[in-house]
Amino acid sequence: MRVRRLRKHAAALEVTAFINLIVVLVPFLLSTAVFTRLSVLDLTLPAQTSGVEQLKVEDLKLEVVIRPDALEVGDRIGGLIQRIPSHDGAYDVKALSALMQQIKARFPDTKAVTVLAQPDTSYDVLVQVMDGVRESQTVHGPKIERAELFPDVSIGDAPISKR
């Protein structure tokens, strides 16, 4: 009796579904990558001090504390300089920038500021305050003039209010 053997053919690899996926996925990824724009701010954390800081009368340790009801601008050594109240939940960043210009006129060599925010502070408010202390913008007719105020911005947690 003769034994019949089935001839086995080599299996073909089906890649059309994978190619269809790649054809759709590559243009989608390329189109989203083109329209993505990142903006990066260079920040530093406040330095830890070991021991007592050397006090200098002409040295300014500028701090801006973001409170729910106001922006408090002060000197770490000298205390509160000015409190800028918020109106209807919006912070007055223009008044903050004007105050920063006055402080910069008195201390032209100082470039550092520390922005202290409470945990519930929104990211948008934090960025607006940081932009307000980094540079000022003045409009002269059709031109916008920018002046550098305090470009070295450090961020940290605000101290707990006693009120």
PDB file of N, CA, C and O in Angstrom, residues 11 84 163:
ATOM      1  N   ALA A  11       4.814  28.866   4.723  1.00  0.00           N
ATOM      2  CA  ALA A  11       3.774  29.829   5.073  1.00  0.00           C
ATOM      3  C   ALA A  11       4.213  31.223   4.654  1.00  0.00           C
ATOM      4  O   ALA A  11       5.359  31.634   4.868  1.00  0.00           O
ATOM      5  N   ILE A  84       0.618  93.993  46.844  1.00  0.00           N
ATOM      6  CA  ILE A  84      -0.228  94.345  45.697  1.00  0.00           C
ATOM      7  C   ILE A  84      -1.476  93.464  45.757  1.00  0.00           C
ATOM      8  O   ILE A  84      -1.412  92.272  45.446  1.00  0.00           O
ATOM      9  N   ARG A 163      -2.098  85.045  58.929  1.00  0.00           N
ATOM     10  CA  ARG A 163      -3.434  85.621  58.983  1.00  0.00           C
ATOM     11  C   ARG A 163      -4.479  84.564  59.034  1.00  0.00           C
ATOM     12  O   ARG A 163      -4.508  83.586  58.473  1.00  0.00           O
TER      13      ARG A 163
END
